[in-house]
């Protein structure tokens, strides 16, 4: 019989994108889809492939009969409920940070390490953080050919990485500035926002985001690093299977609603050329290469948002580093960065059931 798929967090920001992905997939291997959310959202109806499904409240019984349960919920909810789903016989695919670095939980990007899907002693598979994920298809493909040794990245992360409150805040800040004279607004953003009733304390960001960039995402960790920067390091090592990969990341929030970008400086064991990298990117089905700066062609979040592939451009041989490529990557942080990758893992599992 066809497998049963559950979506936990069906009414959240990523859950909503997941429903859209389910509704637009050409193949649909599932016999039943079960939508699960907090008791507050239970009873709500959501249309999935032409059927109005009623959201059920999260409970142990909600997982009975479920083969695969996708979790798009905060860390503490996943930490409690993914093991319960696994106990009830489901394979949990978790998009939170609760299990990503656990040695007995694989961290999977299908086009890089699909083999890890079968290595899940706890019945839990983790989905990487969107920032790491946005560059994994490109780095995985290059690593297979040239052997990655060092990685220096700067991120340009969208407001929606901070969830619905991040999206709401950016739009509210844009609205507060609308109609202001550009010169005044640019210099006095904080005062203009405060005068419009947007308190800095209520923002998910530590500084105004509109007309600004903020060199901070996540929480403070040792020695001045942010949690987001450490995730890039630890998750890249685990996904690529290079425990001693040298990584240094600086994570920056930019006034983009959705789609994370990364500037990548990747050093390999072997000499690399732009031509070879172009060929590798062109052969990778989940990458779109847009790299013609003479014609003004390179990826930007505005071109990429809402799409499934990762976009790569600005591929350059680093002038002073013979084994190093510099390039720019954009990926929709809510799709491949979150919902889509989780769903692709579920599809891989469905083939194996
Ligand atoms: C962010 N990567 O962009 C995080 C979300 N998990 O804030």
Short mmCIF file of C-alpha atoms and ligand atoms in Angstrom, two decimals:
data_model
loop_
_atom_site.label_atom_id
_atom_site.label_comp_id
_atom_site.label_asym_id
_atom_site.label_seq_id
_atom_site.Cartn_x
_atom_site.Cartn_y
_atom_site.Cartn_z
CA UNK A 1 0.00 0.00 0.00
CA UNK A 2 1.10 3.58 -0.63
CA UNK A 3 2.92 5.18 2.33
CA UNK A 4 1.37 7.66 4.74
CA UNK A 5 3.05 11.06 5.06
CA UNK A 6 2.55 13.40 8.02
CA UNK A 7 3.45 17.09 8.15
CA UNK A 8 3.94 18.45 11.65
CA UNK A 9 3.77 22.25 11.70
CA UNK A 10 1.41 22.36 8.74
CA UNK A 11 0.25 25.92 9.47
CA UNK A 12 3.67 27.58 10.00
CA UNK A 13 5.80 29.55 7.51
CA UNK A 14 7.76 26.50 6.29
CA UNK A 15 4.70 24.22 6.59
CA UNK A 16 2.80 26.51 4.24
CA UNK A 17 5.60 26.27 1.65
CA UNK A 18 5.56 22.48 2.14
CA UNK A 19 1.84 22.38 1.24
CA UNK A 20 2.62 24.37 -1.90
CA UNK A 21 5.37 21.89 -2.82
CA UNK A 22 3.00 18.94 -2.27
CA UNK A 23 0.38 20.61 -4.44
CA UNK A 24 2.75 21.15 -7.36
CA UNK A 25 4.78 17.93 -7.40
CA UNK A 26 4.19 15.87 -10.56
CA UNK A 27 4.60 12.47 -8.87
CA UNK A 28 2.82 11.99 -5.57
CA UNK A 29 3.68 8.63 -3.99
CA UNK A 30 1.61 9.07 -0.82
CA UNK A 31 -1.56 7.12 -0.04
CA UNK A 32 -2.56 9.56 2.71
CA UNK A 33 -1.33 12.93 3.93
CA UNK A 34 -1.91 13.82 7.57
CA UNK A 35 -1.59 17.45 8.63
CA UNK A 36 -0.58 17.96 12.25
CA UNK A 37 -0.20 21.22 14.19
CA UNK A 38 -0.60 22.67 17.67
CA UNK A 39 -4.07 22.26 19.27
CA UNK A 40 -4.64 25.97 18.46
CA UNK A 41 -4.66 25.17 14.73
CA UNK A 42 -6.49 21.83 14.96
CA UNK A 43 -9.71 21.75 12.96
CA UNK A 44 -8.42 24.15 10.33
CA UNK A 45 -8.92 22.93 6.75
CA UNK A 46 -6.08 23.01 4.22
CA UNK A 47 -6.40 21.94 0.60
CA UNK A 48 -3.88 19.33 -0.49
CA UNK A 49 -4.13 18.16 -4.09
CA UNK A 50 -7.80 18.99 -4.35
CA UNK A 51 -8.86 17.57 -0.99
CA UNK A 52 -9.70 19.66 2.08
CA UNK A 53 -7.73 18.03 4.89
CA UNK A 54 -8.51 18.79 8.53
CA UNK A 55 -5.49 19.65 10.66
CA UNK A 56 -5.23 17.35 13.68
CA UNK A 57 -3.66 18.24 17.03
CA UNK A 58 -0.17 16.98 17.85
CA UNK A 59 -0.49 13.85 20.00
CA UNK A 60 1.21 10.42 20.11
CA UNK A 61 -1.83 8.87 18.40
CA UNK A 62 -1.54 11.32 15.50
CA UNK A 63 1.49 9.28 14.35
CA UNK A 64 -0.27 5.91 14.32
CA UNK A 65 -0.05 4.41 10.83
CA UNK A 66 2.33 7.14 9.64
CA UNK A 67 5.36 5.98 7.61
CA UNK A 68 7.18 9.31 7.33
CA UNK A 69 6.67 12.39 9.51
CA UNK A 70 8.17 15.72 8.43
CA UNK A 71 8.70 18.22 11.26
CA UNK A 72 8.69 21.97 10.55
CA UNK A 73 8.44 23.23 14.13
CA UNK A 74 10.71 24.93 16.70
CA UNK A 75 13.64 23.01 18.20
CA UNK A 76 11.94 22.22 21.51
CA UNK A 77 8.83 20.82 19.82
CA UNK A 78 10.94 18.59 17.57
CA UNK A 79 13.14 17.51 20.48
CA UNK A 80 10.05 16.24 22.29
CA UNK A 81 7.95 14.89 19.43
CA UNK A 82 10.27 13.47 16.76
CA UNK A 83 11.32 10.60 19.10
CA UNK A 84 7.64 9.96 19.85
CA UNK A 85 6.87 9.73 16.13
CA UNK A 86 9.82 7.31 15.74
CA UNK A 87 8.58 5.19 18.66
CA UNK A 88 5.21 4.95 16.92
CA UNK A 89 6.94 3.55 13.83
CA UNK A 90 7.37 6.62 11.65
CA UNK A 91 10.67 7.86 10.21
CA UNK A 92 10.99 11.48 11.36
CA UNK A 93 12.61 14.05 9.08
CA UNK A 94 13.31 17.06 11.22
CA UNK A 95 13.93 20.57 9.99
CA UNK A 96 14.82 22.03 13.40
CA UNK A 97 18.24 22.29 15.00
CA UNK A 98 17.41 19.71 17.67
CA UNK A 99 19.23 16.70 16.19
CA UNK A 100 21.48 18.00 13.40
CA UNK A 101 24.80 17.40 15.11
CA UNK A 102 23.87 14.13 16.88
CA UNK A 103 26.26 11.39 15.74
CA UNK A 104 23.41 8.89 15.34
CA UNK A 105 21.23 11.21 13.23
CA UNK A 106 22.19 11.71 9.57
CA UNK A 107 22.15 15.24 8.15
CA UNK A 108 21.03 14.83 4.58
CA UNK A 109 21.08 16.81 1.35
CA UNK A 110 19.98 14.23 -1.24
CA UNK A 111 22.22 15.38 -4.09
CA UNK A 112 25.27 15.29 -1.77
CA UNK A 113 24.88 12.42 0.71
CA UNK A 114 21.70 10.46 -0.09
CA UNK A 115 23.48 7.29 1.09
CA UNK A 116 23.20 8.62 4.67
CA UNK A 117 19.42 8.25 4.54
CA UNK A 118 19.73 4.57 5.37
CA UNK A 119 21.96 5.20 8.37
CA UNK A 120 19.30 6.25 10.92
CA UNK A 121 19.45 4.15 14.10
CA UNK A 122 17.03 6.45 15.95
CA UNK A 123 14.54 6.67 13.10
CA UNK A 124 15.34 10.39 12.79
CA UNK A 125 16.92 12.21 9.83
CA UNK A 126 17.86 15.88 10.15
CA UNK A 127 17.53 18.65 7.57
CA UNK A 128 20.35 21.23 7.55
CA UNK A 129 20.00 24.90 8.41
CA UNK A 130 18.99 26.98 5.40
CA UNK A 131 22.26 28.93 5.30
CA UNK A 132 24.41 25.81 5.01
CA UNK A 133 21.93 24.15 2.70
CA UNK A 134 21.95 26.98 0.17
CA UNK A 135 25.55 26.21 -0.84
CA UNK A 136 25.61 22.42 -0.44
CA UNK A 137 24.57 21.38 -3.95
CA UNK A 138 27.34 23.51 -5.47
CA UNK A 139 30.03 22.60 -2.93
CA UNK A 140 29.12 18.91 -2.99
CA UNK A 141 29.47 18.80 -6.77
CA UNK A 142 32.83 20.62 -6.71
CA UNK A 143 34.09 18.50 -3.80
CA UNK A 144 33.46 15.27 -5.74
CA UNK A 145 35.82 16.50 -8.43
CA UNK A 146 38.44 18.64 -6.67
CA UNK A 147 38.35 17.68 -2.95
CA UNK A 148 37.37 20.62 -0.78
CA UNK A 149 39.93 21.72 1.83
CA UNK A 150 38.93 25.19 3.02
CA UNK A 151 35.80 27.27 2.97
CA UNK A 152 35.39 30.98 3.70
CA UNK A 153 31.86 32.31 3.30
CA UNK A 154 29.84 35.43 3.93
CA UNK A 155 26.06 35.11 3.95
CA UNK A 156 23.39 37.60 2.91
CA UNK A 157 20.39 36.20 4.74
CA UNK A 158 16.77 37.08 4.14
CA UNK A 159 14.34 38.27 6.80
CA UNK A 160 12.17 35.15 6.46
CA UNK A 161 15.04 33.11 7.94
CA UNK A 162 13.84 34.57 11.23
CA UNK A 163 10.31 33.24 10.56
CA UNK A 164 7.04 35.08 10.06
CA UNK A 165 8.05 37.71 12.63
CA UNK A 166 11.08 38.54 10.49
CA UNK A 167 8.92 38.98 7.39
CA UNK A 168 6.38 41.10 9.29
CA UNK A 169 9.10 43.30 10.77
CA UNK A 170 10.76 44.01 7.43
CA UNK A 171 7.44 44.97 5.81
CA UNK A 172 6.53 47.15 8.81
CA UNK A 173 9.89 48.92 8.57
CA UNK A 174 9.43 49.46 4.83
CA UNK A 175 5.94 50.88 5.48
CA UNK A 176 7.32 53.20 8.18
CA UNK A 177 9.80 54.65 5.70
CA UNK A 178 7.40 54.93 2.78
CA UNK A 179 6.98 58.50 1.63
CA UNK A 180 9.91 59.81 3.66
CA UNK A 181 12.52 61.83 1.86
CA UNK A 182 15.33 59.46 0.95
CA UNK A 183 18.12 61.56 2.48
CA UNK A 184 16.35 61.91 5.81
CA UNK A 185 15.27 58.29 6.00
CA UNK A 186 18.66 56.84 5.16
CA UNK A 187 20.41 58.64 7.99
CA UNK A 188 17.71 58.43 10.61
CA UNK A 189 16.15 55.04 10.13
CA UNK A 190 16.12 54.14 13.83
CA UNK A 191 14.37 57.39 14.79
CA UNK A 192 11.85 57.10 11.94
CA UNK A 193 10.99 53.54 13.01
CA UNK A 194 10.64 54.56 16.66
CA UNK A 195 8.40 57.50 15.69
CA UNK A 196 6.23 55.04 13.73
CA UNK A 197 5.82 52.93 16.88
CA UNK A 198 8.26 50.20 15.84
CA UNK A 199 10.23 49.59 19.01
CA UNK A 200 13.72 48.13 18.61
CA UNK A 201 12.93 45.75 21.48
CA UNK A 202 10.10 44.14 19.49
CA UNK A 203 12.28 43.35 16.48
CA UNK A 204 13.72 39.89 15.79
CA UNK A 205 16.76 41.77 14.43
CA UNK A 206 19.31 43.62 16.57
CA UNK A 207 19.27 46.74 14.33
CA UNK A 208 16.96 48.26 11.71
CA UNK A 209 16.90 46.01 8.65
CA UNK A 210 15.37 48.38 6.12
CA UNK A 211 18.03 50.42 4.25
CA UNK A 212 20.61 48.53 6.26
CA UNK A 213 22.63 45.32 6.62
CA UNK A 214 23.10 43.65 9.99
CA UNK A 215 26.16 41.48 10.63
CA UNK A 216 24.32 39.13 12.92
CA UNK A 217 22.05 36.05 12.75
CA UNK A 218 21.28 33.61 15.55
CA UNK A 219 22.52 33.70 19.13
CA UNK A 220 25.88 34.57 20.70
CA UNK A 221 28.31 31.70 21.17
CA UNK A 222 31.90 31.57 22.49
CA UNK A 223 34.53 34.01 21.29
CA UNK A 224 32.10 36.27 19.46
CA UNK A 225 30.81 33.71 16.95
CA UNK A 226 27.09 33.53 16.20
CA UNK A 227 25.18 30.25 16.32
CA UNK A 228 24.48 30.66 12.61
CA UNK A 229 28.20 30.89 11.78
CA UNK A 230 28.99 27.79 13.81
CA UNK A 231 26.15 25.91 12.08
CA UNK A 232 27.72 26.67 8.71
CA UNK A 233 31.01 25.19 9.94
CA UNK A 234 29.69 22.13 11.75
CA UNK A 235 26.97 21.20 9.28
CA UNK A 236 29.17 21.64 6.19
CA UNK A 237 31.74 19.28 7.75
CA UNK A 238 29.09 16.68 8.55
CA UNK A 239 27.21 16.79 5.22
CA UNK A 240 30.35 16.70 3.10
CA UNK A 241 31.96 14.08 5.35
CA UNK A 242 35.10 16.20 5.89
CA UNK A 243 35.51 16.36 9.69
CA UNK A 244 38.60 18.58 9.49
CA UNK A 245 37.32 20.98 6.82
CA UNK A 246 38.61 24.48 7.62
CA UNK A 247 35.63 26.83 7.68
CA UNK A 248 35.17 30.47 8.55
CA UNK A 249 31.78 32.15 8.10
CA UNK A 250 30.35 35.61 8.64
CA UNK A 251 26.55 35.66 8.66
CA UNK A 252 24.78 38.87 7.70
CA UNK A 253 21.08 39.74 7.55
CA UNK A 254 19.98 41.85 4.56
CA UNK A 255 16.66 43.52 3.71
CA UNK A 256 15.46 40.74 1.39
CA UNK A 257 12.20 38.97 2.26
CA UNK A 258 13.09 35.45 1.07
CA UNK A 259 16.22 33.85 -0.50
CA UNK A 260 19.57 33.56 1.19
CA UNK A 261 22.73 34.36 -0.76
CA UNK A 262 26.31 33.39 0.00
CA UNK A 263 29.64 34.60 -1.24
CA UNK A 264 31.82 31.48 -1.26
CA UNK A 265 35.64 31.25 -1.30
CA UNK A 266 36.37 27.53 -1.63
CA UNK A 267 39.85 26.02 -1.72
CA UNK A 268 40.47 22.54 -3.13
CA UNK A 269 43.23 19.93 -3.05
CA UNK A 270 43.57 20.20 -6.82
CA UNK A 271 43.80 23.10 -9.22
CA UNK A 272 40.41 24.35 -10.41
CA UNK A 273 39.34 26.32 -13.44
CA UNK A 274 36.23 28.35 -14.11
CA UNK A 275 35.52 26.21 -17.20
CA UNK A 276 35.63 22.99 -15.19
CA UNK A 277 33.44 24.50 -12.47
CA UNK A 278 30.92 25.75 -15.05
CA UNK A 279 30.70 22.26 -16.53
CA UNK A 280 30.14 20.71 -13.11
CA UNK A 281 27.43 23.22 -12.26
CA UNK A 282 25.75 22.74 -15.65
CA UNK A 283 25.66 18.97 -15.15
CA UNK A 284 24.09 19.21 -11.68
CA UNK A 285 20.30 19.07 -12.18
CA UNK A 286 19.50 21.07 -9.05
CA UNK A 287 21.77 24.00 -10.00
CA UNK A 288 21.09 26.80 -12.45
CA UNK A 289 24.23 28.58 -13.63
CA UNK A 290 23.81 32.26 -14.55
CA UNK A 291 27.28 33.62 -15.13
CA UNK A 292 27.65 36.27 -17.80
CA UNK A 293 28.70 39.47 -16.05
CA UNK A 294 29.48 41.18 -19.37
CA UNK A 295 25.75 40.93 -20.11
CA UNK A 296 24.83 41.88 -16.54
CA UNK A 297 23.74 38.29 -15.83
CA UNK A 298 24.21 36.78 -12.38
CA UNK A 299 21.75 35.41 -9.83
CA UNK A 300 20.02 37.73 -7.39
CA UNK A 301 17.39 36.83 -4.77
CA UNK A 302 14.72 38.57 -6.86
CA UNK A 303 15.26 36.06 -9.72
CA UNK A 304 15.48 33.04 -7.48
CA UNK A 305 12.70 33.36 -4.90
CA UNK A 306 9.90 30.81 -5.28
CA UNK A 307 12.05 28.41 -7.31
CA UNK A 308 13.51 25.03 -6.46
CA UNK A 309 17.09 25.11 -7.81
CA UNK A 310 20.13 26.74 -6.30
CA UNK A 311 21.46 29.50 -8.54
CA UNK A 312 25.19 30.00 -9.01
CA UNK A 313 27.10 32.82 -10.69
CA UNK A 314 30.14 35.10 -10.50
CA UNK A 315 32.40 32.05 -10.73
CA UNK A 316 36.01 33.26 -10.64
CA UNK A 317 39.40 31.70 -10.23
CA UNK A 318 40.81 33.50 -7.18
CA UNK A 319 43.73 35.50 -8.56
CA UNK A 320 46.14 34.86 -5.72
CA UNK A 321 44.98 31.33 -4.81
CA UNK A 322 45.48 28.73 -7.60
CA UNK A 323 43.29 26.05 -6.02
CA UNK A 324 40.48 28.43 -5.05
CA UNK A 325 37.20 29.42 -6.63
CA UNK A 326 35.09 32.39 -5.65
CA UNK A 327 31.40 32.29 -6.51
CA UNK A 328 27.99 33.60 -5.50
CA UNK A 329 25.04 31.35 -4.63
CA UNK A 330 21.36 32.16 -4.12
CA UNK A 331 18.78 29.70 -2.78
CA UNK A 332 15.20 30.16 -1.60
CA UNK A 333 15.64 29.63 2.13
CA UNK A 334 12.06 28.43 2.61
CA UNK A 335 12.16 25.95 -0.30
CA UNK A 336 15.51 24.16 -0.84
CA UNK A 337 16.67 25.77 2.40
CA UNK A 338 13.88 24.12 4.37
CA UNK A 339 10.67 22.55 3.03
CA UNK A 340 11.92 21.26 -0.32
CA UNK A 341 14.99 19.48 1.02
CA UNK A 342 12.87 17.81 3.72
CA UNK A 343 10.35 16.74 1.10
CA UNK A 344 13.09 15.42 -1.20
CA UNK A 345 14.37 13.28 1.68
CA UNK A 346 10.80 11.99 2.17
CA UNK A 347 10.62 11.16 -1.54
CA UNK A 348 13.91 9.25 -1.33
CA UNK A 349 12.53 7.31 1.64
CA UNK A 350 9.28 6.57 -0.20
CA UNK A 351 11.30 4.83 -2.93
CA UNK A 352 12.84 2.60 -0.26
CA UNK A 353 9.65 1.66 1.64
C1 LIG B 1 18.10 32.28 9.65
N1 LIG B 1 19.14 30.22 9.06
O1 LIG B 1 18.19 32.66 8.49
C2 LIG B 1 18.27 30.86 9.99
C3 LIG B 1 16.94 30.20 10.07
N2 LIG B 1 17.04 28.85 10.46
O2 LIG B 1 17.87 33.01 10.59
#
